[in-house]
Coordinates of C-alpha atoms in Angstrom, one line a residue:
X1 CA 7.3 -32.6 8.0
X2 CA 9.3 -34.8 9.9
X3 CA 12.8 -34.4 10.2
X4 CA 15.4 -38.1 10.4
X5 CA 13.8 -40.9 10.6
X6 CA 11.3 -42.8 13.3
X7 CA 11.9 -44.1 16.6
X8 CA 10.5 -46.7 18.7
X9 CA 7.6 -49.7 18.1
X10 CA 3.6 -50.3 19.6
X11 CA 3.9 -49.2 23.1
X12 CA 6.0 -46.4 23.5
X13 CA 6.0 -42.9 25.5
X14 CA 6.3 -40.0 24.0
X15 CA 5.6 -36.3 24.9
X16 CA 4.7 -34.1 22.4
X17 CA 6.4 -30.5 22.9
X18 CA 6.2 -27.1 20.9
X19 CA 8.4 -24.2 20.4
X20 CA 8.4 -21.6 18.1
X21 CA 11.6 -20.1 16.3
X22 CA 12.1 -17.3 14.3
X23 CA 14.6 -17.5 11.5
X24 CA 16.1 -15.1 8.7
X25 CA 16.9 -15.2 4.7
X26 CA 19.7 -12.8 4.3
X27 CA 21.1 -12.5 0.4
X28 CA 24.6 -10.6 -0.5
X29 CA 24.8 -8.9 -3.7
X30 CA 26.0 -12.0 -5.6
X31 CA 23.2 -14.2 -4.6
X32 CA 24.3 -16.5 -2.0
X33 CA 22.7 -17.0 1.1
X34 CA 24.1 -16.7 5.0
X35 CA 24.0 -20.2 6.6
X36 CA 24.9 -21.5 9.8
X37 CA 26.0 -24.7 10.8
X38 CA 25.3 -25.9 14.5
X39 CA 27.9 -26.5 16.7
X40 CA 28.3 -29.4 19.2
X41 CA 25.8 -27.9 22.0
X42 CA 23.2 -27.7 19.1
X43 CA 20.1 -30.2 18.6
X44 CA 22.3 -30.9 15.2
X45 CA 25.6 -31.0 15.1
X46 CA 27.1 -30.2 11.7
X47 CA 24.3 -29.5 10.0
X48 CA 23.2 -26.2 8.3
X49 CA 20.4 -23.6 8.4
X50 CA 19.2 -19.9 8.3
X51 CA 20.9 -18.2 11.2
X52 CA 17.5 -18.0 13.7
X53 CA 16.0 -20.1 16.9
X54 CA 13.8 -20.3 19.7
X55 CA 11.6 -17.1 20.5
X56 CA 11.8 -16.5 24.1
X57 CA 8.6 -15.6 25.9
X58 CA 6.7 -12.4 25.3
X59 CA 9.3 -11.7 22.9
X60 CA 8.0 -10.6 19.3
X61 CA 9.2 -12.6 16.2
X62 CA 10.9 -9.9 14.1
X63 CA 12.8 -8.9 17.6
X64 CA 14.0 -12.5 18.4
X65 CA 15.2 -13.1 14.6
X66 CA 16.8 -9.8 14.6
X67 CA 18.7 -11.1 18.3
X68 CA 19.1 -14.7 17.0
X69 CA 21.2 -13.7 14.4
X70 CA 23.3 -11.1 16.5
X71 CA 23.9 -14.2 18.3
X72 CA 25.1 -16.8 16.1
X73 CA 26.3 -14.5 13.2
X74 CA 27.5 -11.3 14.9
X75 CA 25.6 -9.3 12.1
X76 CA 23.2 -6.7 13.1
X77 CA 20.2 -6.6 10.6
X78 CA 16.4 -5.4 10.4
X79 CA 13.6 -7.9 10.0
X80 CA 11.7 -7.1 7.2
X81 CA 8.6 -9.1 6.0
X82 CA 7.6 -12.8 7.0
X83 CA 7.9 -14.9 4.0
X84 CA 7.0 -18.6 5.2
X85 CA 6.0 -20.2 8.1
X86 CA 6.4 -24.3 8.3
X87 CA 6.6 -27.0 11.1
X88 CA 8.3 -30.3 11.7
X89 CA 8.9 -32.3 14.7
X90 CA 11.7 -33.9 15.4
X91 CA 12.0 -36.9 17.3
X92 CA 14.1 -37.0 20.7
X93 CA 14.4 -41.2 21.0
X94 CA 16.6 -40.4 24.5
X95 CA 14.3 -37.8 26.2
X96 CA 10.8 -39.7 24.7
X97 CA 10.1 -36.6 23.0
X98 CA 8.3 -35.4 19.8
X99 CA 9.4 -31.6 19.5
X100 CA 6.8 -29.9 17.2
X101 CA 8.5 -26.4 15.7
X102 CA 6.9 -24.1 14.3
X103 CA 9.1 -22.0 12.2
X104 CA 8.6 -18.1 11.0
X105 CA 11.1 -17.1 8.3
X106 CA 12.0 -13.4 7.9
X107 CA 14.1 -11.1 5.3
X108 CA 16.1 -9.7 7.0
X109 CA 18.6 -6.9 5.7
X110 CA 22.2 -6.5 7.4
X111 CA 22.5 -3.4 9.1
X112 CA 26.3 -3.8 10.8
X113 CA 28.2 -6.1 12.8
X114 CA 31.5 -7.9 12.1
X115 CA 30.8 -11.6 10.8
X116 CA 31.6 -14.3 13.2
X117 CA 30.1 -17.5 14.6
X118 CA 28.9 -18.7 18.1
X119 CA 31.0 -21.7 18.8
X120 CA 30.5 -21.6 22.5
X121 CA 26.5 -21.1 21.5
X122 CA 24.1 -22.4 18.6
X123 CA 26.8 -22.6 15.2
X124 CA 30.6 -22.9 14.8
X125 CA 30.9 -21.6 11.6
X126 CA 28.9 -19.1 9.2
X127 CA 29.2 -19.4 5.8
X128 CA 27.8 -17.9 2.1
X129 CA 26.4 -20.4 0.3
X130 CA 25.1 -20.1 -3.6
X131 CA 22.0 -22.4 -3.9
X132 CA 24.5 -25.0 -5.6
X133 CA 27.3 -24.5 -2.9
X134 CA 24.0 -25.3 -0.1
X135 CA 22.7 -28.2 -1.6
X136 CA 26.4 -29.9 -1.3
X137 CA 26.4 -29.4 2.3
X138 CA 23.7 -31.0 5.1
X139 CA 20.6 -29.1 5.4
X140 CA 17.9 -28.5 7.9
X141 CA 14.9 -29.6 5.8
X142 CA 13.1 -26.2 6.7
X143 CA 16.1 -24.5 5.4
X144 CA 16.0 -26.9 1.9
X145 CA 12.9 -26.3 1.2
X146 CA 12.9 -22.5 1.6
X147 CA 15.7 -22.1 -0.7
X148 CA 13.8 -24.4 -3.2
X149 CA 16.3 -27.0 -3.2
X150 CA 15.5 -30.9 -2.7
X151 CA 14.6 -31.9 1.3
X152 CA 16.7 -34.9 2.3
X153 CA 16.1 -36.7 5.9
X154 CA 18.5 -35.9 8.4
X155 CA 20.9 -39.1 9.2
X156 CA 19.0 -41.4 11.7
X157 CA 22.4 -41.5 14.1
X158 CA 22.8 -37.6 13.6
X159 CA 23.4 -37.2 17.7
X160 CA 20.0 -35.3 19.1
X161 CA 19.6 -33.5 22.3
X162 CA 17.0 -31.2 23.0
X163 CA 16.9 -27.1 22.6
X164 CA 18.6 -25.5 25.1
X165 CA 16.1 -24.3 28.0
X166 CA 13.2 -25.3 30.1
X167 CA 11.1 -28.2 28.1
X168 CA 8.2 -27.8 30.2
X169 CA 6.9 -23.7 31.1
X170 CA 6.0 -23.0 33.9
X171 CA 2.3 -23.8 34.8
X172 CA 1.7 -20.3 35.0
X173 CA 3.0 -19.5 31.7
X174 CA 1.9 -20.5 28.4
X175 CA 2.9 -19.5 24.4
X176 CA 0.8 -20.7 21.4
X177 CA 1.2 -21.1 17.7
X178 CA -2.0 -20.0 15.8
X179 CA -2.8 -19.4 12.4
X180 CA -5.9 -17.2 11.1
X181 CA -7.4 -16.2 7.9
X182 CA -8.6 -12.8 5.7
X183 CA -11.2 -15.2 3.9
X184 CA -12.9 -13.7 1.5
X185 CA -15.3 -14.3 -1.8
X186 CA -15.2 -13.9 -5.4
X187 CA -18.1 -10.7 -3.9
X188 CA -15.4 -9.1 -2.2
X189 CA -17.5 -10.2 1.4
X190 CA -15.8 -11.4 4.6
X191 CA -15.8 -14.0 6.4
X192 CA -16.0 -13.2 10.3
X193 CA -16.6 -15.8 13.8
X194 CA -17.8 -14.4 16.7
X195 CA -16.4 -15.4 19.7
X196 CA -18.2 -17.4 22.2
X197 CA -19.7 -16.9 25.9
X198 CA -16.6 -17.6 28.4
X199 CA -13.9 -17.1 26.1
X200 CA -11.7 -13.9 25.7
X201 CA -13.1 -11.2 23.3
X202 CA -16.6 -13.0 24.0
X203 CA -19.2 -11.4 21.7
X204 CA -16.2 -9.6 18.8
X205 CA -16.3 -10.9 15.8
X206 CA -12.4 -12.7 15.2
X207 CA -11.1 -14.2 12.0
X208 CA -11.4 -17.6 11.2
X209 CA -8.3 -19.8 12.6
X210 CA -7.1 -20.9 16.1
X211 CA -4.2 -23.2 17.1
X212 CA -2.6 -25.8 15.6
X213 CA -2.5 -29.0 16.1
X214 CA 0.6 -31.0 16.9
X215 CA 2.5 -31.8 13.5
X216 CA 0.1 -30.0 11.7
X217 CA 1.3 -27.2 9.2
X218 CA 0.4 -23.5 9.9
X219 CA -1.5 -23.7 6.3
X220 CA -3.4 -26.6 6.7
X221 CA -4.4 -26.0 10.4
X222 CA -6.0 -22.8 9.4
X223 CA -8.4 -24.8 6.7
X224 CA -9.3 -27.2 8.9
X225 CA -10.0 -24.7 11.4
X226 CA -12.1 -22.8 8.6
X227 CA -14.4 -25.7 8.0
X228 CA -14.9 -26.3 11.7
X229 CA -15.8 -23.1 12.3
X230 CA -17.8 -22.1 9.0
X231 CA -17.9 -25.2 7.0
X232 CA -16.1 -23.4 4.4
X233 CA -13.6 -24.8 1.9
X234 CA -10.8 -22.6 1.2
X235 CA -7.4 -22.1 -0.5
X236 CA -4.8 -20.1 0.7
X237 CA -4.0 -17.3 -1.3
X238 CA -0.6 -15.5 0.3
X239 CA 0.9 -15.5 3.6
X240 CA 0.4 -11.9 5.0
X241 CA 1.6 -10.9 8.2
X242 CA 2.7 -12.2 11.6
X243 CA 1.2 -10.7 15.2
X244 CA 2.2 -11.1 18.4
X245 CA 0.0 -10.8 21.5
X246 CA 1.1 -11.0 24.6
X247 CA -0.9 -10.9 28.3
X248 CA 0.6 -11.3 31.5
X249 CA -2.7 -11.1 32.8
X250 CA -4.9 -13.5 31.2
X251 CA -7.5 -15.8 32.9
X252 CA -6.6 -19.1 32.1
X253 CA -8.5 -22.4 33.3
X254 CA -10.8 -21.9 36.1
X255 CA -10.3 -18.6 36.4
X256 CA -6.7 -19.1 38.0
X257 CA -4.3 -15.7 36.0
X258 CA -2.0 -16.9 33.1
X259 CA 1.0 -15.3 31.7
X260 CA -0.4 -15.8 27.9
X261 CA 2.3 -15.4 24.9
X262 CA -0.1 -15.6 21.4
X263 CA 2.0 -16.3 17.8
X264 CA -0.3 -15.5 15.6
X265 CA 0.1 -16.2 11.6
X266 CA -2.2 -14.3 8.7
X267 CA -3.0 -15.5 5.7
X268 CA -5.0 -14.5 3.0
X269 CA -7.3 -17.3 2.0
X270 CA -10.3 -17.0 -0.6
X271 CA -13.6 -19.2 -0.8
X272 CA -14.3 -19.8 -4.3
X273 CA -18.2 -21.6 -3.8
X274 CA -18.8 -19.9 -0.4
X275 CA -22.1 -21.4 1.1
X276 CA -24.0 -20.1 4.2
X277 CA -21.5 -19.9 7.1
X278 CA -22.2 -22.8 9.5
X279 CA -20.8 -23.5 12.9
X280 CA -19.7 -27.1 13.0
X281 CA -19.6 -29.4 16.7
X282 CA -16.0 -29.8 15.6
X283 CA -15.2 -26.3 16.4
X284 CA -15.2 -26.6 20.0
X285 CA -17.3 -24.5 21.9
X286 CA -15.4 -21.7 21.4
X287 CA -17.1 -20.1 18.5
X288 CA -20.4 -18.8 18.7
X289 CA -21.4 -17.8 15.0
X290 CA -19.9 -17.0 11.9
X291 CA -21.1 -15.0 9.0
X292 CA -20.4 -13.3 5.5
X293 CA -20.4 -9.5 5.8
X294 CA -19.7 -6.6 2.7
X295 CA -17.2 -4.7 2.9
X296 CA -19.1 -1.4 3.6
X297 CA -21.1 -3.8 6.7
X298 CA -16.8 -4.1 8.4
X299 CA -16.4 -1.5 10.1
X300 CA -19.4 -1.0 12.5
X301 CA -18.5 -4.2 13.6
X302 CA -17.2 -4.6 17.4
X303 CA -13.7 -6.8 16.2
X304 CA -10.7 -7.9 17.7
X305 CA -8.0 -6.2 17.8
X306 CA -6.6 -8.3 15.1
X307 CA -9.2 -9.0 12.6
X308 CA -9.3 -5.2 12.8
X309 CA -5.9 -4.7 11.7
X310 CA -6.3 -7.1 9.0
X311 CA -9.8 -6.3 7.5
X312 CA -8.1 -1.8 7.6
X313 CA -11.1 -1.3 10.2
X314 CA -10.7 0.2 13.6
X315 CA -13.5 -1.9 15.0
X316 CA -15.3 -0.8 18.5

């Protein structure tokens, strides 16, 4: 999804940037939804959205939702379970920048807090909005669509300026977006890669999935990722969990340590033909095999940490 409209002809610069934000669906007991509408020091001024933003580095998802909306709202709430995650990029004409977002979106439940807005931060004014009362007013597409109403562009001379902090890490630091997959078959078997030689976890079997690409959806990148690495074709079933892995001790290239912030999506994704699981040139390098396994075959395997988690196995 692309948010406004395009920019520029044949020729132009642009740097493609990510971020990932964390976001929250909070209901009162008469159905209407809590909304925030940026302020003037936001990338969209007067338009609204789900009280959420960036997630800061090393931070998890539920606990930068659960501070984002402390933040802009003054409420105090728990996140409960994920229930989307989307992407757009938004185009930056003045900076030369494509701003890919992914975007996790949380119930959340109100806990405390006074109601307020953040008019010297990210919204001047919170609201509750029916779903007829929100589609009067300018939305964030990600926000439309997740309250089922009709996604509308953004106006192309809606003023733009970047998110608020550093656009460019620190080389020593890095955060990815990834999305995996608890494929299975109409036999109940599992679909498992095995990492490859010079990549961490080398030799542990991982679920299908890996990072996006930029402008690619969470959804789509995981079934791309599942023929590359199995030549499988899959649907996906559910979303089912988010994890977070973070290493301030990674080796990244050439051996040189990396402060390493994983986003990691699950979904559950079933292959309805499965054929033998193939390895494809596409997938990289970085997986070595890939193979159908019963259930009962699971747990003797030697796993990740989070293909353990979501086949119910411990691993070793």
């Amino acid at each position: 999804m692309i948010d406004g409209a395009g920019w520029g002809g044949e020729g132009d610069l642009v740097e493609e940037l990510r971020r990932i934000g964390a976001y929250g669906v909070l209901w009162d007991d008469g159905g209407r939804v809590l909304l925030a509408r940026g302020s003037e020091r936001c990338p969209y001024p007067g338009v609204w959205q789900l009280p959420g933003g960036g997630i800061e580095h090393a931070e998890h998802p539920a606990r930068a939702v659960e501070r984002e909306f402390a933040e802009e709202t003054g409420l105090v709430v728990a996140a409960g379970a994920i229930r989307a995650a989307v992407a757009d990029v938004a185009l930056y004409p003045a900076g030369g920048v494509a701003m890919h977002t992914d975007r996790l979106v949380f119930e959340v439940e109100a806990r405390g807090g006074e109601l307020r807005p953040e008019p010297a931060g990210g919204s001047d004014e919170v609201g509750w909005f029916t779903p007829d009362e929100a589609a009067a007013v300018p939305l964030m597409p990600f926000t439309a669509e997740l309250l089922g109403l009709p996604v509308s562009p953004l106006p192309a001379d809606l003023p733009r300026a970047l998110p608020p902090g550093p656009a460019v890490p620190p080389v020593d630091r890095r955060q990815r977006f990834a999305a995996y997959g608890l494929v299975t078959d109409p036999a109940g078997r599992v679909l498992l890669t095995m990492i490859a030689d010079g990549y961490p976890g080398a030799g542990k079997w991982h679920l299908p999935g890996g990072g996006t690409d930029h402008g690619e959806q969470p959804a789509a990148g995981l079934l791309r990722e599942l023929v590359e690495e199995a030549g499988q074709l899959g649907r996906v079933v559910d979303l089912m969990a988010v994890d977070n892995l973070h290493n301030p001790a990674a080796l990244g290239p050439e051996g040189r340590p990396l402060d390493w912030h994983g986003v990691r999506v699950i979904y559950d994704v079933r292959v309805d033909v499965p054929t033998d699981a193939v390895v494809t040139e596409l997938a990289g390098g970085s997986t070595a095999r890939a193979a159908w396994f019963a259930p009962e075959q699971v747990s003797g395997l030697r796993m990740t940490d989070v293909a353990a988690r979501a086949t119910g196995h411990r691993g070793r």
